[in-house]
Amino acid sequence: MARHGGRGWYGRVVAAALGVTAVAAATSVWTAQAGPAGGQQAVAKPAVRKAAPVAAGIVHASDGGEHAVNITIDDGPDPAWTPQVLRVLRDNGVKATFCMVGPQAEAHPDLVEQVVAAGHRLCDHTVSHDTTMDKKPQSYQSEQIVNAERQITKASGGVHPMYYRAPGGAFTPYSRHLAASHGMRPLGWNVDSKDFERPGAEAIVATVQRELPNGPTLLFHDAGGDRSQTVAALRTLLPWLKQQGYSFGFPVR
């Protein structure tokens, strides 16, 4: 998604959740290391099995060819809006790429599984949705990307994210190469629908129609507030795109 200032609404929600998670994780690791008799024993830290590396360049192109578009949905999953977005996509026979925030995926694994079962693809959108990640240390960037990767993969039942989208486009050479080394192609966008600003469904439709010549990857959201305008806009845009002769693909890997 486009930059909306600092950590945004996720920063406040995730901070508390991460604190609880950290305490629970620390307790779990200490208990495992102590063993049943209180003696120390080596326990390997769980790790995400990395997929085959991919290119580190930010991708915009569609695997559907020159007259195809990529529908990308950011910031979920959300129990109110993700099912509605999925329904519109299903009704129009369209597949999309869902860029998920780690704790959201962890909180709603049923929705992550529904996304995968419907044939859509997963994308890592970090833990805290921090749009200033490009100003942070590499250790912070790594935690944001790798921890979200782990959360999304676990929530999906083992399906690995195929892409990485930096919040607000805050990519760095380090974050791009890290994601690519984990099999997640850095994913940009060409058309920002501006749905995050909730300008009205008609305005969202008009923005996409006007900006479509910029390229094939379209950005929408299914979380972060009331996304009813996004749902309504997609109901209009998906049939319109078909009428214009567009097909639907996934971002090139």
Tab-separated table of C-alpha atoms in Angstrom:
chain	number	residue	atom	x	y	z
A	1	MET	CA	0.000	0.000	0.000
A	2	ALA	CA	0.976	3.624	-0.324
A	3	ARG	CA	2.617	5.401	2.568
A	4	HIS	CA	0.208	6.663	5.196
A	5	GLY	CA	2.621	7.877	7.859
A	6	GLY	CA	4.688	5.816	10.283
A	7	ARG	CA	3.481	2.492	11.551
A	8	GLY	CA	-0.159	3.435	11.051
A	9	TRP	CA	-3.014	1.604	12.722
A	10	TYR	CA	-1.058	-1.659	12.916
A	11	GLY	CA	1.640	-0.121	15.081
A	12	ARG	CA	-0.718	0.395	17.988
A	13	VAL	CA	-2.395	-3.002	17.701
A	14	VAL	CA	0.685	-5.081	16.968
A	15	ALA	CA	2.887	-3.594	19.687
A	16	ALA	CA	0.763	-5.050	22.457
A	17	ALA	CA	0.400	-8.361	20.680
A	18	LEU	CA	4.129	-8.672	20.107
A	19	GLY	CA	4.799	-8.035	23.781
A	20	VAL	CA	2.538	-10.891	24.825
A	21	THR	CA	3.961	-13.142	22.121
A	22	ALA	CA	7.543	-12.400	23.161
A	23	VAL	CA	6.839	-13.310	26.787
A	24	ALA	CA	5.083	-16.524	25.800
A	25	ALA	CA	7.861	-17.462	23.397
A	26	ALA	CA	10.561	-16.816	25.979
A	27	THR	CA	8.728	-18.953	28.544
A	28	SER	CA	8.267	-21.748	26.018
A	29	VAL	CA	11.944	-21.779	25.029
A	30	TRP	CA	13.136	-21.706	28.665
A	31	THR	CA	10.840	-24.623	29.558
A	32	ALA	CA	12.006	-26.669	26.578
A	33	GLN	CA	15.664	-26.036	27.353
A	34	ALA	CA	15.288	-26.875	31.016
A	35	GLY	CA	13.855	-30.323	30.246
A	36	PRO	CA	11.682	-32.448	32.506
A	37	ALA	CA	14.368	-32.811	35.186
A	38	GLY	CA	15.499	-29.195	35.115
A	39	GLY	CA	18.758	-29.984	33.314
A	40	GLN	CA	19.846	-27.960	30.296
A	41	GLN	CA	19.515	-29.516	26.855
A	42	ALA	CA	20.070	-28.069	23.410
A	43	VAL	CA	16.893	-27.278	21.509
A	44	ALA	CA	17.027	-25.985	17.955
A	45	LYS	CA	15.040	-22.812	17.312
A	46	PRO	CA	12.199	-23.452	14.863
A	47	ALA	CA	12.884	-21.949	11.464
A	48	VAL	CA	10.981	-21.409	8.244
A	49	ARG	CA	12.270	-23.633	5.480
A	50	LYS	CA	13.307	-21.242	2.734
A	51	ALA	CA	11.952	-21.665	-0.769
A	52	ALA	CA	14.223	-21.521	-3.801
A	53	PRO	CA	15.698	-18.033	-4.295
A	54	VAL	CA	14.119	-15.717	-6.858
A	55	ALA	CA	15.144	-12.468	-8.529
A	56	ALA	CA	15.502	-9.468	-6.207
A	57	GLY	CA	14.247	-6.834	-8.626
A	58	ILE	CA	10.849	-5.277	-7.858
A	59	VAL	CA	8.328	-6.897	-10.178
A	60	HIS	CA	5.341	-5.242	-11.814
A	61	ALA	CA	4.769	-7.377	-14.909
A	62	SER	CA	2.010	-9.965	-15.214
A	63	ASP	CA	2.541	-13.590	-16.113
A	64	GLY	CA	-0.674	-13.288	-18.138
A	65	GLY	CA	1.027	-11.288	-20.866
A	66	GLU	CA	0.835	-7.740	-22.152
A	67	HIS	CA	-2.947	-7.374	-21.865
A	68	ALA	CA	-3.336	-8.844	-18.394
A	69	VAL	CA	-3.601	-7.198	-14.996
A	70	ASN	CA	-2.609	-8.347	-11.508
A	71	ILE	CA	-5.116	-7.740	-8.727
A	72	THR	CA	-3.301	-7.324	-5.397
A	73	ILE	CA	-5.041	-6.993	-2.027
A	74	ASP	CA	-3.147	-5.590	0.971
A	75	ASP	CA	-3.228	-5.488	4.775
A	76	GLY	CA	-5.524	-8.405	5.676
A	77	PRO	CA	-6.843	-10.830	6.270
A	78	ASP	CA	-9.814	-9.211	7.977
A	79	PRO	CA	-12.892	-11.182	9.122
A	80	ALA	CA	-15.309	-8.497	7.899
A	81	TRP	CA	-13.843	-7.653	4.493
A	82	THR	CA	-11.673	-10.515	3.235
A	83	PRO	CA	-14.672	-12.866	2.777
A	84	GLN	CA	-16.470	-10.167	0.784
A	85	VAL	CA	-13.438	-9.573	-1.432
A	86	LEU	CA	-13.093	-13.319	-1.944
A	87	ARG	CA	-16.750	-13.520	-2.960
A	88	VAL	CA	-16.385	-10.785	-5.584
A	89	LEU	CA	-13.254	-12.429	-6.979
A	90	ARG	CA	-14.999	-15.810	-7.111
A	91	ASP	CA	-18.091	-14.388	-8.795
A	92	ASN	CA	-15.890	-12.916	-11.525
A	93	GLY	CA	-13.535	-15.890	-11.863
A	94	VAL	CA	-10.519	-13.767	-10.909
A	95	LYS	CA	-7.423	-14.801	-8.963
A	96	ALA	CA	-5.507	-12.275	-6.870
A	97	THR	CA	-2.416	-11.880	-4.727
A	98	PHE	CA	-3.077	-11.196	-1.034
A	99	CYS	CA	-0.319	-9.272	0.742
A	100	MET	CA	-0.885	-10.203	4.373
A	101	VAL	CA	0.321	-8.669	7.618
A	102	GLY	CA	1.800	-11.408	9.810
A	103	PRO	CA	-0.276	-10.961	12.997
A	104	GLN	CA	-3.457	-10.654	10.930
A	105	ALA	CA	-2.701	-13.981	9.277
A	106	GLU	CA	-1.852	-15.521	12.638
A	107	ALA	CA	-5.151	-14.288	14.109
A	108	HIS	CA	-7.271	-15.539	11.205
A	109	PRO	CA	-5.769	-18.771	9.837
A	110	ASP	CA	-9.180	-19.852	8.524
A	111	LEU	CA	-9.188	-16.875	6.180
A	112	VAL	CA	-5.634	-17.547	5.032
A	113	GLU	CA	-6.635	-21.116	4.232
A	114	GLN	CA	-9.685	-19.862	2.312
A	115	VAL	CA	-7.476	-17.574	0.244
A	116	VAL	CA	-5.155	-20.459	-0.629
A	117	ALA	CA	-8.011	-22.914	-1.279
A	118	ALA	CA	-9.542	-20.470	-3.770
A	119	GLY	CA	-6.333	-20.455	-5.817
A	120	HIS	CA	-5.015	-17.052	-4.831
A	121	ARG	CA	-1.382	-16.362	-3.940
A	122	LEU	CA	0.191	-15.140	-0.706
A	123	CYS	CA	2.529	-12.206	-0.172
A	124	ASP	CA	4.515	-11.158	2.915
A	125	HIS	CA	3.547	-7.616	4.017
A	126	THR	CA	5.665	-7.623	7.238
A	127	VAL	CA	4.716	-7.810	10.908
A	128	SER	CA	4.000	-4.201	11.866
A	129	HIS	CA	3.215	-2.549	8.523
A	130	ASP	CA	5.904	0.038	9.223
A	131	THR	CA	6.112	2.413	6.255
A	132	THR	CA	9.448	3.731	7.533
A	133	MET	CA	11.199	0.363	7.287
A	134	ASP	CA	13.681	1.759	4.801
A	135	LYS	CA	14.989	4.023	7.581
A	136	LYS	CA	15.441	1.164	10.078
A	137	PRO	CA	18.427	-1.137	10.779
A	138	GLN	CA	18.842	-4.306	8.776
A	139	SER	CA	18.171	-6.403	11.881
A	140	TYR	CA	14.751	-4.760	12.204
A	141	GLN	CA	13.973	-5.267	8.522
A	142	SER	CA	14.929	-8.917	8.832
A	143	GLU	CA	12.687	-9.488	11.846
A	144	GLN	CA	9.754	-7.824	10.102
A	145	ILE	CA	10.089	-9.887	6.940
A	146	VAL	CA	11.124	-13.282	8.301
A	147	ASN	CA	8.703	-13.299	11.234
A	148	ALA	CA	5.774	-12.392	8.968
A	149	GLU	CA	6.886	-15.088	6.559
A	150	ARG	CA	6.759	-17.599	9.404
A	151	GLN	CA	3.334	-16.415	10.611
A	152	ILE	CA	1.761	-16.508	7.156
A	153	THR	CA	3.237	-19.901	6.289
A	154	LYS	CA	2.003	-21.411	9.550
A	155	ALA	CA	-1.471	-19.865	9.221
A	156	SER	CA	-1.818	-21.192	5.679
A	157	GLY	CA	-1.004	-24.745	6.700
A	158	GLY	CA	2.440	-24.649	5.124
A	159	VAL	CA	1.959	-22.581	1.955
A	160	HIS	CA	4.883	-20.202	1.558
A	161	PRO	CA	4.379	-16.554	0.500
A	162	MET	CA	5.515	-16.090	-3.088
A	163	TYR	CA	6.083	-12.330	-2.893
A	164	TYR	CA	7.203	-9.595	-0.513
A	165	ARG	CA	5.661	-6.123	-0.594
A	166	ALA	CA	7.245	-3.460	1.588
A	167	PRO	CA	4.657	-1.277	3.371
A	168	GLY	CA	4.395	2.014	1.542
A	169	GLY	CA	6.955	0.762	-0.964
A	170	ALA	CA	9.708	1.183	1.632
A	171	PHE	CA	12.065	-1.300	-0.025
A	172	THR	CA	15.805	-1.312	0.534
A	173	PRO	CA	18.453	-3.285	-1.352
A	174	TYR	CA	18.871	-5.366	1.804
A	175	SER	CA	15.158	-6.141	2.226
A	176	ARG	CA	14.754	-7.003	-1.438
A	177	HIS	CA	17.650	-9.435	-1.442
A	178	LEU	CA	16.618	-10.948	1.889
A	179	ALA	CA	13.085	-11.593	0.652
A	180	ALA	CA	14.360	-12.964	-2.647
A	181	SER	CA	16.719	-15.330	-0.826
A	182	HIS	CA	13.627	-16.704	0.945
A	183	GLY	CA	11.832	-17.268	-2.347
A	184	MET	CA	9.666	-14.117	-2.156
A	185	ARG	CA	9.830	-11.839	-5.185
A	186	PRO	CA	9.695	-8.131	-4.259
A	187	LEU	CA	6.336	-6.836	-5.487
A	188	GLY	CA	5.539	-3.274	-6.479
A	189	TRP	CA	2.428	-1.736	-8.010
A	190	ASN	CA	1.556	0.487	-10.950
A	191	VAL	CA	-1.945	1.642	-10.065
A	192	ASP	CA	-2.790	2.774	-6.531
A	193	SER	CA	-6.589	2.740	-6.374
A	194	LYS	CA	-6.466	5.132	-3.387
A	195	ASP	CA	-9.154	2.978	-1.785
A	196	PHE	CA	-7.361	3.339	1.559
A	197	GLU	CA	-8.523	6.958	1.633
A	198	ARG	CA	-12.169	5.897	1.170
A	199	PRO	CA	-13.014	8.508	-1.475
A	200	GLY	CA	-16.129	6.605	-2.580
A	201	ALA	CA	-16.525	3.590	-4.856
A	202	GLU	CA	-17.007	5.728	-7.963
A	203	ALA	CA	-13.800	7.640	-7.271
A	204	ILE	CA	-11.881	4.386	-6.790
A	205	VAL	CA	-13.193	3.079	-10.110
A	206	ALA	CA	-12.309	6.331	-11.858
A	207	THR	CA	-8.768	6.315	-10.429
A	208	VAL	CA	-8.085	2.788	-11.659
A	209	GLN	CA	-9.531	3.489	-15.099
A	210	ARG	CA	-7.463	6.650	-15.414
A	211	GLU	CA	-4.201	5.147	-14.149
A	212	LEU	CA	-4.435	1.774	-15.897
A	213	PRO	CA	-2.013	2.789	-18.686
A	214	ASN	CA	0.696	3.035	-15.984
A	215	GLY	CA	1.013	-0.750	-15.815
A	216	PRO	CA	-0.627	-4.026	-14.878
A	217	THR	CA	-0.379	-4.325	-11.087
A	218	LEU	CA	-3.376	-2.844	-9.255
A	219	LEU	CA	-3.404	-2.109	-5.518
A	220	PHE	CA	-6.456	-2.536	-3.266
A	221	HIS	CA	-6.997	-3.248	0.466
A	222	ASP	CA	-9.124	-5.654	2.494
A	223	ALA	CA	-8.257	-4.346	5.982
A	224	GLY	CA	-7.321	-1.203	7.864
A	225	GLY	CA	-10.842	0.138	8.216
A	226	ASP	CA	-14.156	0.068	6.401
A	227	ARG	CA	-13.448	-1.504	3.010
A	228	SER	CA	-17.038	-1.522	1.720
A	229	GLN	CA	-16.035	0.995	-0.963
A	230	THR	CA	-13.306	-1.357	-2.160
A	231	VAL	CA	-15.759	-4.244	-2.426
A	232	ALA	CA	-18.213	-2.088	-4.373
A	233	ALA	CA	-15.466	-0.792	-6.665
A	234	LEU	CA	-14.232	-4.310	-7.436
A	235	ARG	CA	-17.781	-5.338	-8.353
A	236	THR	CA	-17.684	-2.672	-11.044
A	237	LEU	CA	-14.034	-2.873	-12.092
A	238	LEU	CA	-13.621	-6.609	-12.625
A	239	PRO	CA	-16.409	-6.909	-15.234
A	240	TRP	CA	-15.284	-3.628	-16.815
A	241	LEU	CA	-11.715	-4.892	-17.186
A	242	LYS	CA	-13.017	-8.006	-18.921
A	243	GLN	CA	-15.112	-5.857	-21.253
A	244	GLN	CA	-11.962	-3.940	-22.151
A	245	GLY	CA	-10.312	-7.194	-23.165
A	246	TYR	CA	-8.080	-7.642	-20.127
A	247	SER	CA	-7.284	-11.002	-18.624
A	248	PHE	CA	-6.034	-11.596	-15.076
A	249	GLY	CA	-2.699	-13.008	-14.044
A	250	PHE	CA	-0.200	-13.106	-11.201
A	251	PRO	CA	2.952	-11.019	-10.843
A	252	VAL	CA	5.921	-12.541	-12.621
A	253	ARG	CA	8.164	-14.613	-10.363
